Coordinates of N, CA and C and ligand atoms in Angstrom, one line a residue:
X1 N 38.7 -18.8 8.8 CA 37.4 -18.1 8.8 C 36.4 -19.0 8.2
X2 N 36.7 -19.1 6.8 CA 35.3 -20.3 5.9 C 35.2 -21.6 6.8
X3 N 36.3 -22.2 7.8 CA 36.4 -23.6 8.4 C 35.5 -23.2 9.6
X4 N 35.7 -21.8 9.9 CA 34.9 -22.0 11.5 C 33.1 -21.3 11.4
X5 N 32.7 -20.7 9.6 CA 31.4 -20.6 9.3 C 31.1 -21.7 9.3
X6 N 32.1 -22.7 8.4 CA 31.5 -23.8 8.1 C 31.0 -24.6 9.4
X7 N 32.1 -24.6 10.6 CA 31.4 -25.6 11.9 C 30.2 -24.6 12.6
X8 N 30.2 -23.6 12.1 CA 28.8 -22.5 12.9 C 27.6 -23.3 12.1
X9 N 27.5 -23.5 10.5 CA 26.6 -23.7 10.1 C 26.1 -25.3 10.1
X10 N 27.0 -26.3 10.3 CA 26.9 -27.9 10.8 C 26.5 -27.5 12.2
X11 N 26.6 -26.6 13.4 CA 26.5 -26.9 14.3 C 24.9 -26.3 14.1
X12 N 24.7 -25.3 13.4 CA 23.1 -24.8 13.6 C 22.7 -25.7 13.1
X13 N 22.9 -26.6 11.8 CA 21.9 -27.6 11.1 C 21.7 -29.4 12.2
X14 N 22.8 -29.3 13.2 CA 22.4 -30.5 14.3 C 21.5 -29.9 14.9
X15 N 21.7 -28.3 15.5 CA 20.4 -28.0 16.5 C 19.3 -27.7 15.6
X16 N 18.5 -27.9 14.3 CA 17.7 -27.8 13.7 C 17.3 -26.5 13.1
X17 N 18.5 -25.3 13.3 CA 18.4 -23.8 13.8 C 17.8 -23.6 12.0
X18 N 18.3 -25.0 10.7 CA 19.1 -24.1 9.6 C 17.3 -23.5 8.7
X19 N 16.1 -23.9 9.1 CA 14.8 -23.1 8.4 C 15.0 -21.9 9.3
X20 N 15.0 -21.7 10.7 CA 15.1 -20.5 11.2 C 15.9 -19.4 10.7
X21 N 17.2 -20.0 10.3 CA 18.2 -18.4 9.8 C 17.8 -18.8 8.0
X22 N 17.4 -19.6 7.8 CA 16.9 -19.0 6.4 C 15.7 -18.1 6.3
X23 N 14.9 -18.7 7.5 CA 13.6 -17.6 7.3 C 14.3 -15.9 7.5
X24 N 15.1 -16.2 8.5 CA 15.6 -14.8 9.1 C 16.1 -14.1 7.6
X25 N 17.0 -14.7 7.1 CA 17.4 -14.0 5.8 C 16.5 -14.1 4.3
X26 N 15.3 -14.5 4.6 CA 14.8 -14.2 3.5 C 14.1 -12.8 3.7
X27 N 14.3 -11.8 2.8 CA 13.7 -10.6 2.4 C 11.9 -10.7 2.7
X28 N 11.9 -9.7 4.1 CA 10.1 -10.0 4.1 C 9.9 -8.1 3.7
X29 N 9.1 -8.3 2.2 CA 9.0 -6.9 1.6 C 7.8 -5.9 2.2
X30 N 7.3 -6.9 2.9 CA 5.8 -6.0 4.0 C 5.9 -6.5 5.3
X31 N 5.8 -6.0 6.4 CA 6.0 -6.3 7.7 C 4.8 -6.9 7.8
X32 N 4.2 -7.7 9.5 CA 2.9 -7.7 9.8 C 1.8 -7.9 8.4
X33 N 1.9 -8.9 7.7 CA 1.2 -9.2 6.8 C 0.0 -10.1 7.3
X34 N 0.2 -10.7 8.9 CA -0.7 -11.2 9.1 C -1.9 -10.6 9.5
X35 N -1.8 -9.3 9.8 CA -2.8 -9.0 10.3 C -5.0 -8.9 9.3
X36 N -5.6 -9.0 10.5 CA -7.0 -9.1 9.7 C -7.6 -8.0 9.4
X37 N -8.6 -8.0 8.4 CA -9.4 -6.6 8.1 C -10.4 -7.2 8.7
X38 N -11.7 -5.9 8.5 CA -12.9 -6.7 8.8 C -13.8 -7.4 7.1
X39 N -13.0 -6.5 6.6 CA -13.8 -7.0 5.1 C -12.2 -8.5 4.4
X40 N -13.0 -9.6 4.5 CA -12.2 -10.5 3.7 C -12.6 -11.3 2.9
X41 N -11.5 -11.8 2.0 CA -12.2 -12.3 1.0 C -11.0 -13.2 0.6
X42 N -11.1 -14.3 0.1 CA -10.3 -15.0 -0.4 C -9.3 -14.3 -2.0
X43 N -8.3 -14.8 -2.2 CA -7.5 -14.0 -3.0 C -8.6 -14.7 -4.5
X44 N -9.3 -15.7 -5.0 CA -9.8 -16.1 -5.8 C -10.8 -15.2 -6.0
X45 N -11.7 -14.7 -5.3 CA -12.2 -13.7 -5.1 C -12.3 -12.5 -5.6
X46 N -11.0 -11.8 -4.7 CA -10.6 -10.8 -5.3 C -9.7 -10.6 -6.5
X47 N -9.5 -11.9 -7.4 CA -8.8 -11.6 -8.7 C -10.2 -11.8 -9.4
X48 N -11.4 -11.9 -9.5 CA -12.3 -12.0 -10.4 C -13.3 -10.9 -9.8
X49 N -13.1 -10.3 -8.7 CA -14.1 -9.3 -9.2 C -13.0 -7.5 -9.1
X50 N -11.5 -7.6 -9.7 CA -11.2 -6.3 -9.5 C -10.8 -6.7 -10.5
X51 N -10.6 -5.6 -11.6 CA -9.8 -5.7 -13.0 C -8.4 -6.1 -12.6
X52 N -7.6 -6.6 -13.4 CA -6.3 -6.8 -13.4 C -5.0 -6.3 -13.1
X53 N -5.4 -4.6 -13.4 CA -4.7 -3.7 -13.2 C -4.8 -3.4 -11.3
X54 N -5.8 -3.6 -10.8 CA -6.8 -3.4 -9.4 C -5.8 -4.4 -8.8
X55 N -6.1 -5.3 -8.9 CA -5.7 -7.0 -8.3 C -3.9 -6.6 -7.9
X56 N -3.5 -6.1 -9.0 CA -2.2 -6.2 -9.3 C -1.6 -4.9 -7.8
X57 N -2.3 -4.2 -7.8 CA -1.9 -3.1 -6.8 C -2.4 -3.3 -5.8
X58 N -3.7 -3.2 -5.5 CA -4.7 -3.5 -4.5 C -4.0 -4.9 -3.4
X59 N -4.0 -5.9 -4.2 CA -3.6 -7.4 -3.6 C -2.4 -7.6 -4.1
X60 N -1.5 -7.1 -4.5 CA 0.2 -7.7 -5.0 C 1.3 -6.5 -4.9
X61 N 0.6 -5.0 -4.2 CA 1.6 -4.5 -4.4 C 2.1 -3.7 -5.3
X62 N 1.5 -4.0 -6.1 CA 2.4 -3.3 -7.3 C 1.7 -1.6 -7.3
X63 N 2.7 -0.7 -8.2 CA 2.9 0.4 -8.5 C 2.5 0.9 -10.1
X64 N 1.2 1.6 -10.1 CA 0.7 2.2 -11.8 C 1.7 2.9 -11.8
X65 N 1.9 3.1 -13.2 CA 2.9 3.9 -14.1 C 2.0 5.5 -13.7
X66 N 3.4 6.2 -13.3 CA 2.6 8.0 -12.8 C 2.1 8.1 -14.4
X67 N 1.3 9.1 -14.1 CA 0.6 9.9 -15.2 C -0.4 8.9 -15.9
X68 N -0.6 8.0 -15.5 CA -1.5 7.2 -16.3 C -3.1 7.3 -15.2
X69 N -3.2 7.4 -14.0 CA -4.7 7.4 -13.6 C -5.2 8.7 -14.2
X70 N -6.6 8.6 -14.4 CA -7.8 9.7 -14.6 C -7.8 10.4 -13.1
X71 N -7.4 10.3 -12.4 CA -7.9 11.0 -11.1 C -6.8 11.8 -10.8
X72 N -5.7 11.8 -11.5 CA -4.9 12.8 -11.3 C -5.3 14.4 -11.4
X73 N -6.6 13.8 -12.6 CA -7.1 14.8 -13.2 C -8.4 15.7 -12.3
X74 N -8.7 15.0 -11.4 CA -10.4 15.0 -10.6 C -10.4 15.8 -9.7
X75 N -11.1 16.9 -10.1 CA -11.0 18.2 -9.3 C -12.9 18.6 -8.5
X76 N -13.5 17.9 -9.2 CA -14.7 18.0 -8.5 C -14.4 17.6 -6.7
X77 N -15.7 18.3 -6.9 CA -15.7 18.1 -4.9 C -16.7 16.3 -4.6
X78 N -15.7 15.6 -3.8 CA -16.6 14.8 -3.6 C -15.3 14.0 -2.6
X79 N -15.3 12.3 -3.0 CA -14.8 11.5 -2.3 C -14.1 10.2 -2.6
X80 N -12.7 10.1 -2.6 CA -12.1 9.0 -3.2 C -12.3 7.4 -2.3
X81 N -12.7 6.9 -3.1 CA -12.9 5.4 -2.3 C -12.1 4.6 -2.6
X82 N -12.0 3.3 -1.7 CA -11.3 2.0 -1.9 C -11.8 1.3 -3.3
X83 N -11.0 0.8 -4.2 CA -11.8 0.2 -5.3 C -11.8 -1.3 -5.3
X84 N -11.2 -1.4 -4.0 CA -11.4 -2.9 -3.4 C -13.1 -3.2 -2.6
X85 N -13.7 -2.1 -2.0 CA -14.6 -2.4 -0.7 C -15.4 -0.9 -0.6
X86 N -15.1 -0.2 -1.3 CA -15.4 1.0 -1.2 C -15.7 1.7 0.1
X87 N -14.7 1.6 0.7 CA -14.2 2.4 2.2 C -14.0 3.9 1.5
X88 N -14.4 5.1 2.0 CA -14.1 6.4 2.3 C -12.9 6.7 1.9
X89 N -11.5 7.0 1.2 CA -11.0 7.0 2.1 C -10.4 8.6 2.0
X90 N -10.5 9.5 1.0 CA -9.9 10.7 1.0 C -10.8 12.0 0.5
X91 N -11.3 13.0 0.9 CA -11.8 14.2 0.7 C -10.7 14.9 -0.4
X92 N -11.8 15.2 -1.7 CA -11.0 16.4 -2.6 C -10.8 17.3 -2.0
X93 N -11.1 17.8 -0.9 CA -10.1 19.3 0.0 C -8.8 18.6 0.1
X94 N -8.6 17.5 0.5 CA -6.9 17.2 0.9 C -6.2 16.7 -0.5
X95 N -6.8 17.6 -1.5 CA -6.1 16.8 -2.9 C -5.1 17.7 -2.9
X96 N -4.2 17.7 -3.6 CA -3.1 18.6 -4.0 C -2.4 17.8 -5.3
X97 N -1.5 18.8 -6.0 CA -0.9 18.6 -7.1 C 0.7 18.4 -6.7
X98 N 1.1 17.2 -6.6 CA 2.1 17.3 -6.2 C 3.6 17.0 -7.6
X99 N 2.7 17.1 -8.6 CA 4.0 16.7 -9.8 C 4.0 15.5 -10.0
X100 N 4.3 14.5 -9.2 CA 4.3 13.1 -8.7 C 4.4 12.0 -10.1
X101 N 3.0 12.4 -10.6 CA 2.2 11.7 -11.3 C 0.4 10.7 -10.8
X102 N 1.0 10.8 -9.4 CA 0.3 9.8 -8.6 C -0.7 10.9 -8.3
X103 N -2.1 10.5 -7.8 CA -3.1 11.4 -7.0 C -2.5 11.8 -5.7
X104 N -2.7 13.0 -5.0 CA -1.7 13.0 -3.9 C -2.5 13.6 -2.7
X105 N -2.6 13.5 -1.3 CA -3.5 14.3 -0.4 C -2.5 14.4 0.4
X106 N -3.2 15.7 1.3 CA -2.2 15.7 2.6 C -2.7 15.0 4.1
X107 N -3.9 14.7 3.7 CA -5.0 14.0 5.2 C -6.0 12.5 4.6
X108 N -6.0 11.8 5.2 CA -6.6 10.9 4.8 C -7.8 10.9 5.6
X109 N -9.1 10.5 5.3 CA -10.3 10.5 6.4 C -9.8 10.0 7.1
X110 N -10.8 10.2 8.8 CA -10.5 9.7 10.0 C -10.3 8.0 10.2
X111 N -9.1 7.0 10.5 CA -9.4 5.9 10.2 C -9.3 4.9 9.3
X112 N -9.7 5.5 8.1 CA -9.6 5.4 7.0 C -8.5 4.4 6.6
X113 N -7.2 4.2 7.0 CA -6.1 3.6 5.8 C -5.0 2.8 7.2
X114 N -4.9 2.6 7.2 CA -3.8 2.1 8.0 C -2.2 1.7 7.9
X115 N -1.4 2.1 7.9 CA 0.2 1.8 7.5 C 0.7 0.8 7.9
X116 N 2.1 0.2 7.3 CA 3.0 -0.5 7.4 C 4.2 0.1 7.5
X117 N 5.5 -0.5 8.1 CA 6.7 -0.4 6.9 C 6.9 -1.4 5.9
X118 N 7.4 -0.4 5.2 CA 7.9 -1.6 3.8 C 9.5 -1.0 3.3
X119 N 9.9 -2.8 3.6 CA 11.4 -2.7 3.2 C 12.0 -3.4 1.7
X120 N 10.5 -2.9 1.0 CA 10.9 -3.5 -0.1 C 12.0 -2.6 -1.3
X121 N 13.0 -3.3 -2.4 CA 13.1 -2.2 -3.1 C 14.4 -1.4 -2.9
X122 N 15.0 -2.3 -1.7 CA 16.0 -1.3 -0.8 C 15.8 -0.2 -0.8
X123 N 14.9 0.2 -0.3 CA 14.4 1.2 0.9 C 13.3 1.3 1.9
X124 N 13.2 2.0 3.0 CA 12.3 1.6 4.1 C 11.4 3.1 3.9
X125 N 10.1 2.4 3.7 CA 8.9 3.6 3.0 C 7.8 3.1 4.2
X126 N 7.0 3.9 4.6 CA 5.7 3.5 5.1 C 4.7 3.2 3.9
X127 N 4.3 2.2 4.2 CA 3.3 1.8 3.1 C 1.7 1.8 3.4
X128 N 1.0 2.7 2.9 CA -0.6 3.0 3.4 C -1.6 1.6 2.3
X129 N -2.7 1.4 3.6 CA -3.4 0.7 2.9 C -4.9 0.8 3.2
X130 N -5.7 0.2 2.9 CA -7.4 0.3 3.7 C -7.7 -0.5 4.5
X131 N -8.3 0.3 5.6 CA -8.4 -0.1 6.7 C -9.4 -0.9 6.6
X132 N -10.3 -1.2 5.9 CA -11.2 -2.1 6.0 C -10.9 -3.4 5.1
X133 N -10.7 -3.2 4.1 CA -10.2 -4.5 3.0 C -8.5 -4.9 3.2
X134 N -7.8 -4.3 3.9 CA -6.1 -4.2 3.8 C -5.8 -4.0 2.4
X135 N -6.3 -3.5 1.5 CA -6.1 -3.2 -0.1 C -4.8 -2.3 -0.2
X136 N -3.6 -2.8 -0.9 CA -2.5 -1.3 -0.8 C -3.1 -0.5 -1.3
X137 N -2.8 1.1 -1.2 CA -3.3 1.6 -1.7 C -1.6 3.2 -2.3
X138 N -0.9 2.6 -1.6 CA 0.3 3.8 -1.8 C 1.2 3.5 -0.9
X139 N 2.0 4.8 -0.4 CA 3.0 4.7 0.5 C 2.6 6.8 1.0
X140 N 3.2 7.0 2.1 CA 2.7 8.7 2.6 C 4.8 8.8 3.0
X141 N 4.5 9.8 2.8 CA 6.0 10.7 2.4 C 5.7 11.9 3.5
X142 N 6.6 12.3 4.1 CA 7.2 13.5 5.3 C 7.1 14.9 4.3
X143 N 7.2 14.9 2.8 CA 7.6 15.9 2.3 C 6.2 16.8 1.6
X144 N 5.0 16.9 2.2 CA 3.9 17.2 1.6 C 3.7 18.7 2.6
X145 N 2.4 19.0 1.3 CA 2.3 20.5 1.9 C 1.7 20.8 3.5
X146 N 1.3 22.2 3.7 CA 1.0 22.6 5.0 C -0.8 21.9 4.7
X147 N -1.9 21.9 5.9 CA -0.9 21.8 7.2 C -0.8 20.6 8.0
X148 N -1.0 19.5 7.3 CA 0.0 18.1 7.6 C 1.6 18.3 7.8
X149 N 2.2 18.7 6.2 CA 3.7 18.1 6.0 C 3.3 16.8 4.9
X150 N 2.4 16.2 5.3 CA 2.5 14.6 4.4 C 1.9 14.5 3.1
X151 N 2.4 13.8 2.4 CA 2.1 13.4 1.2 C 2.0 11.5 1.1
X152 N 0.0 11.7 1.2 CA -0.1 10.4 0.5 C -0.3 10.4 -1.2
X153 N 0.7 9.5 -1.2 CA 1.2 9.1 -2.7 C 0.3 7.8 -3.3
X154 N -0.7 7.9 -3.7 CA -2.1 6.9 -4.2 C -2.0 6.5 -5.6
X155 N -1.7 5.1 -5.7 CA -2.6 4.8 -6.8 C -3.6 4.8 -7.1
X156 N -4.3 5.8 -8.3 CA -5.2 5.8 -8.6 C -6.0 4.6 -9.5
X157 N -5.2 3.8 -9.6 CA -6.5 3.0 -9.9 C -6.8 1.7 -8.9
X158 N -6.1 2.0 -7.9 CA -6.5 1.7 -6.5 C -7.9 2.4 -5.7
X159 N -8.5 3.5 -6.4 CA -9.4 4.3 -5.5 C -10.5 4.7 -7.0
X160 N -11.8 4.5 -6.5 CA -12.7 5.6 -7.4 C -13.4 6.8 -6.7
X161 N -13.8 7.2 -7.5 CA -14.1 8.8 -7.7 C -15.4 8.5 -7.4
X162 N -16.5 9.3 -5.6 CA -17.4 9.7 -6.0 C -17.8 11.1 -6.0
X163 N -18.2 11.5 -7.3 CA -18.8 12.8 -6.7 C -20.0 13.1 -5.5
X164 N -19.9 14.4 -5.2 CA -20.5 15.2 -4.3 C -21.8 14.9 -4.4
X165 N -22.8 14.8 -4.1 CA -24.3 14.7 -4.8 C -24.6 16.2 -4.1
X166 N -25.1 17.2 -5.1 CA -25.8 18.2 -4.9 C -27.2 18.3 -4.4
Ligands
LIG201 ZN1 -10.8 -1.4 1.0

């Protein structure tokens, strides 16, 4: 068996095959990364004008610790934005309390966010982002209230808070 991997993997590295099955096996943790927004900016850019905490989620993916945004808290009527580009992207009617820790809705504005899969983590999650800046902004879950069903699961310090103007 190891003598006839071994002549599989001498015969892929004469046909040139051996960057191809390394690409194949390296772990890609976001699908379709190439795709364009209409709002772009170089990543130098966007690490100097979003706090660190921003940068880190927004453009890297990463995940705030639950219970730590202010907007878990934000019960006024108004409108959660991108804190990348400030795109629209969620009405406090679709807020709910989901325990989580995270801000949570069951409807995102029309447009608004656009998904992936992500296979990072070992496991396969849809991962939501902004449709205008491609900013992550969470992942949306099958297990949310009526009358979606879905739960977007948002980093809040991915999005700010406008209120309503009266
Ligand atoms: Zn954005």
């Amino acid at each position: 068996m190891g003598e006839r991997r071994q002549f599989l993997a001498v015969l892929a590295s004469a046909c040139g095959l051996t960057p191809l099955i390394l690409w194949l096996a390296k772990p890609s943790p976001v699908e379709t990364m190439a795709e364009t927004f209409p709002v772009q900016k170089s990543d130098d850019d966007w690490r100097r004008e979003l706090t660190p905490d921003q940068y880190q989620v927004l453009r890297r993916h990463s995940t705030e610790r639950p219970f730590t945004s202010p907007l878990n808290h934000e019960k006024r009527d108004g409108t959660f934005q991108c804190a990348g580009c400030g795109r629209p992207l969620f009405d406090q009617e679709t807020k709910f309390e989901s325990g989580t820790g995270w801000p949570s809705f069951w409807r995102p504005l029309d447009h608004a966010v656009g998904t992936r899969i992500d296979r990072s983590l070992l496991m396969v999650r849809v991962e939501v982002h902004c449709a205008d800046c491609g900013g992550h902004l969470g992942h949306v879950f099958d297990d949310g209230p009526p009358p979606t069903g879905m739960r977007y699961c948002m980093n809040g310090v991915a999005m700010k808070f406008e209120p309503k103007q009266s």
